[in-house]
Short mmCIF file of C-alpha atoms in Angstrom, two decimals:
data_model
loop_
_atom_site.label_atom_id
_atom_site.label_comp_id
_atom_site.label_asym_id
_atom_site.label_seq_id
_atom_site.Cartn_x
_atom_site.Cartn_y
_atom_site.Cartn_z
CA UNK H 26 12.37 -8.15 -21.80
CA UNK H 27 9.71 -8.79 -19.29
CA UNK H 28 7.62 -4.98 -18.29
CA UNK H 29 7.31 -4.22 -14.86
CA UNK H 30 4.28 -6.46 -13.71
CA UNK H 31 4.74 -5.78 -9.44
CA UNK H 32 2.85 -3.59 -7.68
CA UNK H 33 4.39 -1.95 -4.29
CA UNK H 34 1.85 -3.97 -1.86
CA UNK H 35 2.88 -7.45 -3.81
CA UNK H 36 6.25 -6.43 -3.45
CA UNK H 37 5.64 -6.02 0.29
CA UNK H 38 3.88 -9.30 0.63
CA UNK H 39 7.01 -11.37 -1.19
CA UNK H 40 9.08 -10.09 1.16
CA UNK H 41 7.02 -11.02 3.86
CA UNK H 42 7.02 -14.42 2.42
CA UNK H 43 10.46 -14.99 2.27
CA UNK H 44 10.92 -13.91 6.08
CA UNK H 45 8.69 -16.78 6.84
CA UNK H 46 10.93 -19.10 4.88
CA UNK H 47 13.80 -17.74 6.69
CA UNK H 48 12.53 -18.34 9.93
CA UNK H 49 11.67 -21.81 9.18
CA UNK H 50 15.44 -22.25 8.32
CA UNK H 51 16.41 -20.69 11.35
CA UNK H 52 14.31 -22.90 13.72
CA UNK H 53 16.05 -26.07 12.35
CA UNK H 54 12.52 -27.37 11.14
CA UNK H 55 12.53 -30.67 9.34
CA UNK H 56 13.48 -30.64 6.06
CA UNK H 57 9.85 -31.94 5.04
CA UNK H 58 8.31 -29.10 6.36
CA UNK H 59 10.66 -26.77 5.71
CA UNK H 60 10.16 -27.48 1.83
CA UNK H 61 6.23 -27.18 2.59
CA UNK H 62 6.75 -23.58 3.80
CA UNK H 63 8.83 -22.93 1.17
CA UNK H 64 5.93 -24.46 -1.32
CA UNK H 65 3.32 -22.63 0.34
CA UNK H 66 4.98 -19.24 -0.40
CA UNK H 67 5.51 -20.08 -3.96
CA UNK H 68 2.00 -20.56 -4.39
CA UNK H 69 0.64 -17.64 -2.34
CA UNK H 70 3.20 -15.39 -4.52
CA UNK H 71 1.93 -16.94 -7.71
CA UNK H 72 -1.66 -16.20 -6.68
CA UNK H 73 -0.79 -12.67 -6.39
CA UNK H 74 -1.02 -12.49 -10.18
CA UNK H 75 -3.98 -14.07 -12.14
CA UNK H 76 -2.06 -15.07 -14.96
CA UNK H 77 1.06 -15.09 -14.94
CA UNK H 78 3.40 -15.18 -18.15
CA UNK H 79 6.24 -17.92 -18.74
CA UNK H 80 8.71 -15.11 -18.18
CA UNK H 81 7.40 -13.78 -15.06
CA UNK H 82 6.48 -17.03 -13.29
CA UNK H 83 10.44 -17.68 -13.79
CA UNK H 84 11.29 -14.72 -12.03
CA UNK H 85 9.20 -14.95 -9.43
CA UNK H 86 9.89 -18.64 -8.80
CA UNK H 87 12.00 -18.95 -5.35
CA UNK H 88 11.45 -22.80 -5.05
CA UNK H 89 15.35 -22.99 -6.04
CA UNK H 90 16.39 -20.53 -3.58
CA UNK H 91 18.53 -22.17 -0.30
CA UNK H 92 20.68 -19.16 1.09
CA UNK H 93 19.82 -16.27 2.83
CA UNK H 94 22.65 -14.65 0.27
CA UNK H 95 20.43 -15.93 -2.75
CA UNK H 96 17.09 -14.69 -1.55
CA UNK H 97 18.42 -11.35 -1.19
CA UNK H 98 19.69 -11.37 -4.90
CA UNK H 99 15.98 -12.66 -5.26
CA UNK H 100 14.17 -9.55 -3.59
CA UNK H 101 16.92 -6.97 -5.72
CA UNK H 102 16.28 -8.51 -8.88
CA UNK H 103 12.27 -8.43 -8.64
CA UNK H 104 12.65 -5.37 -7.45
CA UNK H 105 13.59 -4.05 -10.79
CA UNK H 106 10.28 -5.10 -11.92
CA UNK H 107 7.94 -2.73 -9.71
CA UNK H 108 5.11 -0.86 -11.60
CA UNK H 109 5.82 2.98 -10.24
CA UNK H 110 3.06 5.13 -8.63
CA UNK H 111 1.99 7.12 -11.64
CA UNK H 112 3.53 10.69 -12.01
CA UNK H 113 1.36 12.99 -10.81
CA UNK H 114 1.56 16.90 -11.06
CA UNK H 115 0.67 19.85 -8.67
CA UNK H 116 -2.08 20.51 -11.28
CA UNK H 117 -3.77 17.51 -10.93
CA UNK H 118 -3.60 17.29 -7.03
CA UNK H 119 -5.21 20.57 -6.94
CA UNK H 120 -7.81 19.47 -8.97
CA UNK H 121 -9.03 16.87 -6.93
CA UNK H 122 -9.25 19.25 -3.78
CA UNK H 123 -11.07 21.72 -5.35
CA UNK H 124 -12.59 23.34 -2.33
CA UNK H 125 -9.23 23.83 -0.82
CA UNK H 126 -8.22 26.87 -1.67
CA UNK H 127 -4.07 26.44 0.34
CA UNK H 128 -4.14 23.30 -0.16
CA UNK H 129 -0.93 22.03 1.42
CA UNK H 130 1.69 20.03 -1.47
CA UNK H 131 4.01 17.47 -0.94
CA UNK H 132 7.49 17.93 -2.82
CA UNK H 133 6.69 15.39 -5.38
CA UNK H 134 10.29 15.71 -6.07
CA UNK H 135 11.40 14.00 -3.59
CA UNK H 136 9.28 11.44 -3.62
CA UNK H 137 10.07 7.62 -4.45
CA UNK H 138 7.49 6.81 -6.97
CA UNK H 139 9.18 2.81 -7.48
CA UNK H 140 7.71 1.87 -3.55
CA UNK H 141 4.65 3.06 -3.08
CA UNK H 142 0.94 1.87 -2.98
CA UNK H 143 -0.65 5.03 -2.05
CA UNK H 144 0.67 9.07 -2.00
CA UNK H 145 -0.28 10.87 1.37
CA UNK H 146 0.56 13.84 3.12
CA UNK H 147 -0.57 16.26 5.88
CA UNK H 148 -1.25 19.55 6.87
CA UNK H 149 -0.38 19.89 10.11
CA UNK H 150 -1.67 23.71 10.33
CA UNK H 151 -5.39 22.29 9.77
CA UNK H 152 -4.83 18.58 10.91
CA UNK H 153 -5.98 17.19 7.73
CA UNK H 154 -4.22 14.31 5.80
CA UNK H 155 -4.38 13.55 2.32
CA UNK H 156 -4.57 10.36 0.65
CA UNK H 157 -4.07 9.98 -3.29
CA UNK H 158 -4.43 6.62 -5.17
CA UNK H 159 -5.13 5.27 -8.69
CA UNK H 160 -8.68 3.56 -8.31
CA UNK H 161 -10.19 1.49 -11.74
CA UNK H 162 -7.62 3.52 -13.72
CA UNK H 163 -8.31 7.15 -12.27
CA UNK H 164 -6.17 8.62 -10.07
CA UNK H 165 -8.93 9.91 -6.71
CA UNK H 166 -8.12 11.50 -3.50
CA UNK H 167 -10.02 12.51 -0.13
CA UNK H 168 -9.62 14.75 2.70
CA UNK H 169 -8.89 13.68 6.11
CA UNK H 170 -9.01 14.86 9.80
CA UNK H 171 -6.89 13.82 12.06
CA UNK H 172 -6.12 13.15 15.94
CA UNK H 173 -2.93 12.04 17.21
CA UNK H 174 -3.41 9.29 19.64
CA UNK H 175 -0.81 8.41 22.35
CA UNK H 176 -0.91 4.65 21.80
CA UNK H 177 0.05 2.13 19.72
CA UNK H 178 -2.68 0.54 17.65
CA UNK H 179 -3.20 -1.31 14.50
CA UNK H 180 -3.02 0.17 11.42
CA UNK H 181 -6.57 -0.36 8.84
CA UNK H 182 -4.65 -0.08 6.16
CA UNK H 183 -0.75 -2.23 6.51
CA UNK H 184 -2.24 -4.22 9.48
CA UNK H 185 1.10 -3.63 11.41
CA UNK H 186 1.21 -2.82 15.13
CA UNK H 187 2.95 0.92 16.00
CA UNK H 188 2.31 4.89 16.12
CA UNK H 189 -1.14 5.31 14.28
CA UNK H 190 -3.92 8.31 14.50
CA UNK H 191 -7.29 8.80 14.08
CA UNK H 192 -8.39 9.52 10.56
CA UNK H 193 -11.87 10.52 9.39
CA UNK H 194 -14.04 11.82 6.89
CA UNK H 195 -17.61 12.74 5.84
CA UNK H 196 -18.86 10.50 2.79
CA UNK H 197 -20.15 11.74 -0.64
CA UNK H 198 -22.83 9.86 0.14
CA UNK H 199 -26.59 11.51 0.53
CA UNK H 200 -30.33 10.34 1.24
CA UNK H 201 -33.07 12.00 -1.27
CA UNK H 202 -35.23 12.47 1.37
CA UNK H 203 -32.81 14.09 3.94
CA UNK H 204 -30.28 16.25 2.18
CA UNK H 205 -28.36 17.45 5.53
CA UNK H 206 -28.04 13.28 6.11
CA UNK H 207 -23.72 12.90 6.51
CA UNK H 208 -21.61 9.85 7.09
CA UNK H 209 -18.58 9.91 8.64
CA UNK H 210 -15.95 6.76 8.62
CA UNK H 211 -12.84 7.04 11.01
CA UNK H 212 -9.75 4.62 11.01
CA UNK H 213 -6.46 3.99 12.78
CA UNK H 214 -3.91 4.60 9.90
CA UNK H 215 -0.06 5.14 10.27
CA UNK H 216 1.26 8.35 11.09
CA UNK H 217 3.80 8.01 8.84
CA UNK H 218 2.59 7.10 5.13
CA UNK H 219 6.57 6.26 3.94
CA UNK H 220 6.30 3.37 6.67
CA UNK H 221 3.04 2.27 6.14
CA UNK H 222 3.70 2.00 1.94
CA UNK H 223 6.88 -0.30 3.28
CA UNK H 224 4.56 -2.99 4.86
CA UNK H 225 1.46 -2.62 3.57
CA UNK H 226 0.59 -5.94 1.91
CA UNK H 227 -2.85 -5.78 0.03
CA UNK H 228 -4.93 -2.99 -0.88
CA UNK H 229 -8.33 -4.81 -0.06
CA UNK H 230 -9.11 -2.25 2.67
CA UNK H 231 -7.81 0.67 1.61
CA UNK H 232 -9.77 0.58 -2.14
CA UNK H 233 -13.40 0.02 0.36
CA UNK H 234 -12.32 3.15 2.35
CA UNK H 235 -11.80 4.90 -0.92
CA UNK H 236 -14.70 3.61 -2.35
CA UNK H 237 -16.83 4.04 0.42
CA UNK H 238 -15.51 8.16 1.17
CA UNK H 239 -16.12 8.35 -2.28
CA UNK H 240 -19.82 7.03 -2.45
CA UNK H 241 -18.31 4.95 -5.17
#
């Protein structure tokens, strides 16, 4: 039996995949380049993964695939495959917000741990949002402000066009010869996390924010 080998975001960007494919079927391409899409997203699914097993290069293989019924047996059957966001407790979050003394929880409860890339919540009370994620194996968080914004924008962190707001915080980072020296990086990021960990495709972007809040 194969493990789980998907992450969330890879998941994501499958799916995408195969909505290109469809929409090459519906346009009544010819067949020639329809089977060049369809070759393309093979291969940028297969690069997802560095090195891929036997097992899991079968599974992930939709070069067979013609009907829209089949590719949707496809996307359930990898989806039993997804690596889980790793269970984290009350305990823990608190410890990596030490200097919040009411620290606002989510109900981890009721959270879906099988799709998501990143945990995040807000405190409305303080407008401050709170982004969790497992970075080189250790699970790190920051602290966020942030401002609503009336328009639609992109989003740094799933790329995709709707209701966003301005997120920022002050770096770790500090200059030996100026110890009151702060930096402060801001971003457009979804207002709602649950949507944003349904389309976000890659992680490039939000590991640098990470890395860079952290003064990694």
């Amino acid at each position: 039996m194969t493990e789980k080998f998907i992450r969330n975001e890879q998941f994501n960007f499958i799916k995408k995949q195969i909505a290109l494919i469809k929409d090459s079927t519906k346009k009544n391409v010819p067949p020639n380049v329809l089977t060049a899409v369809i070759d393309l997203a093979n291969a940028n699914i297969l690069g997802l993964f560095p090195n891929p097993s036997v097992d899991q290069q079968e599974i992930l293989d939709l070069s067979k695939l013609k009907t829209d019924d089949e590719y949707e047996q496809y996307i359930q059957r990898i989806s039993t495959f997804l690596v889980p966001f790793p269970t984290i407790t009350e305990q823990q979050l608190k410890k990596m917000f030490p200097k919040n003394k009411k620290l606002k929880l989510p109900d981890l409860s009721i959270i879906d741990h099988s799709q998501l890339t990143y945990l995040s919540w807000g405190d409305l009370r303080s407008n401050k949002k709170f982004i969790v994620y497992e970075l080189d194996g250790k699970m790190v968080g920051i602290e966020c402000k942030f401002t609503p914004t009336s328009k639609h924008n992109i989003c740094s962190l799933c790329h995709h066009v709707g209701e966003v707001a301005y997120f920022s915080t002050v770096t770790k980072a500090k200059k030996s010869k100026n110890p009151d020296y702060y930096k402060s990086i801001g971003n457009f990021i979804c207002t709602d996390s649950s949507e944003c960990n349904k389309r976000i495709t890659n992680v490039n972007y939000l590991t640098t924010f990470l890395r860079d809040s952290l003064g990694m």
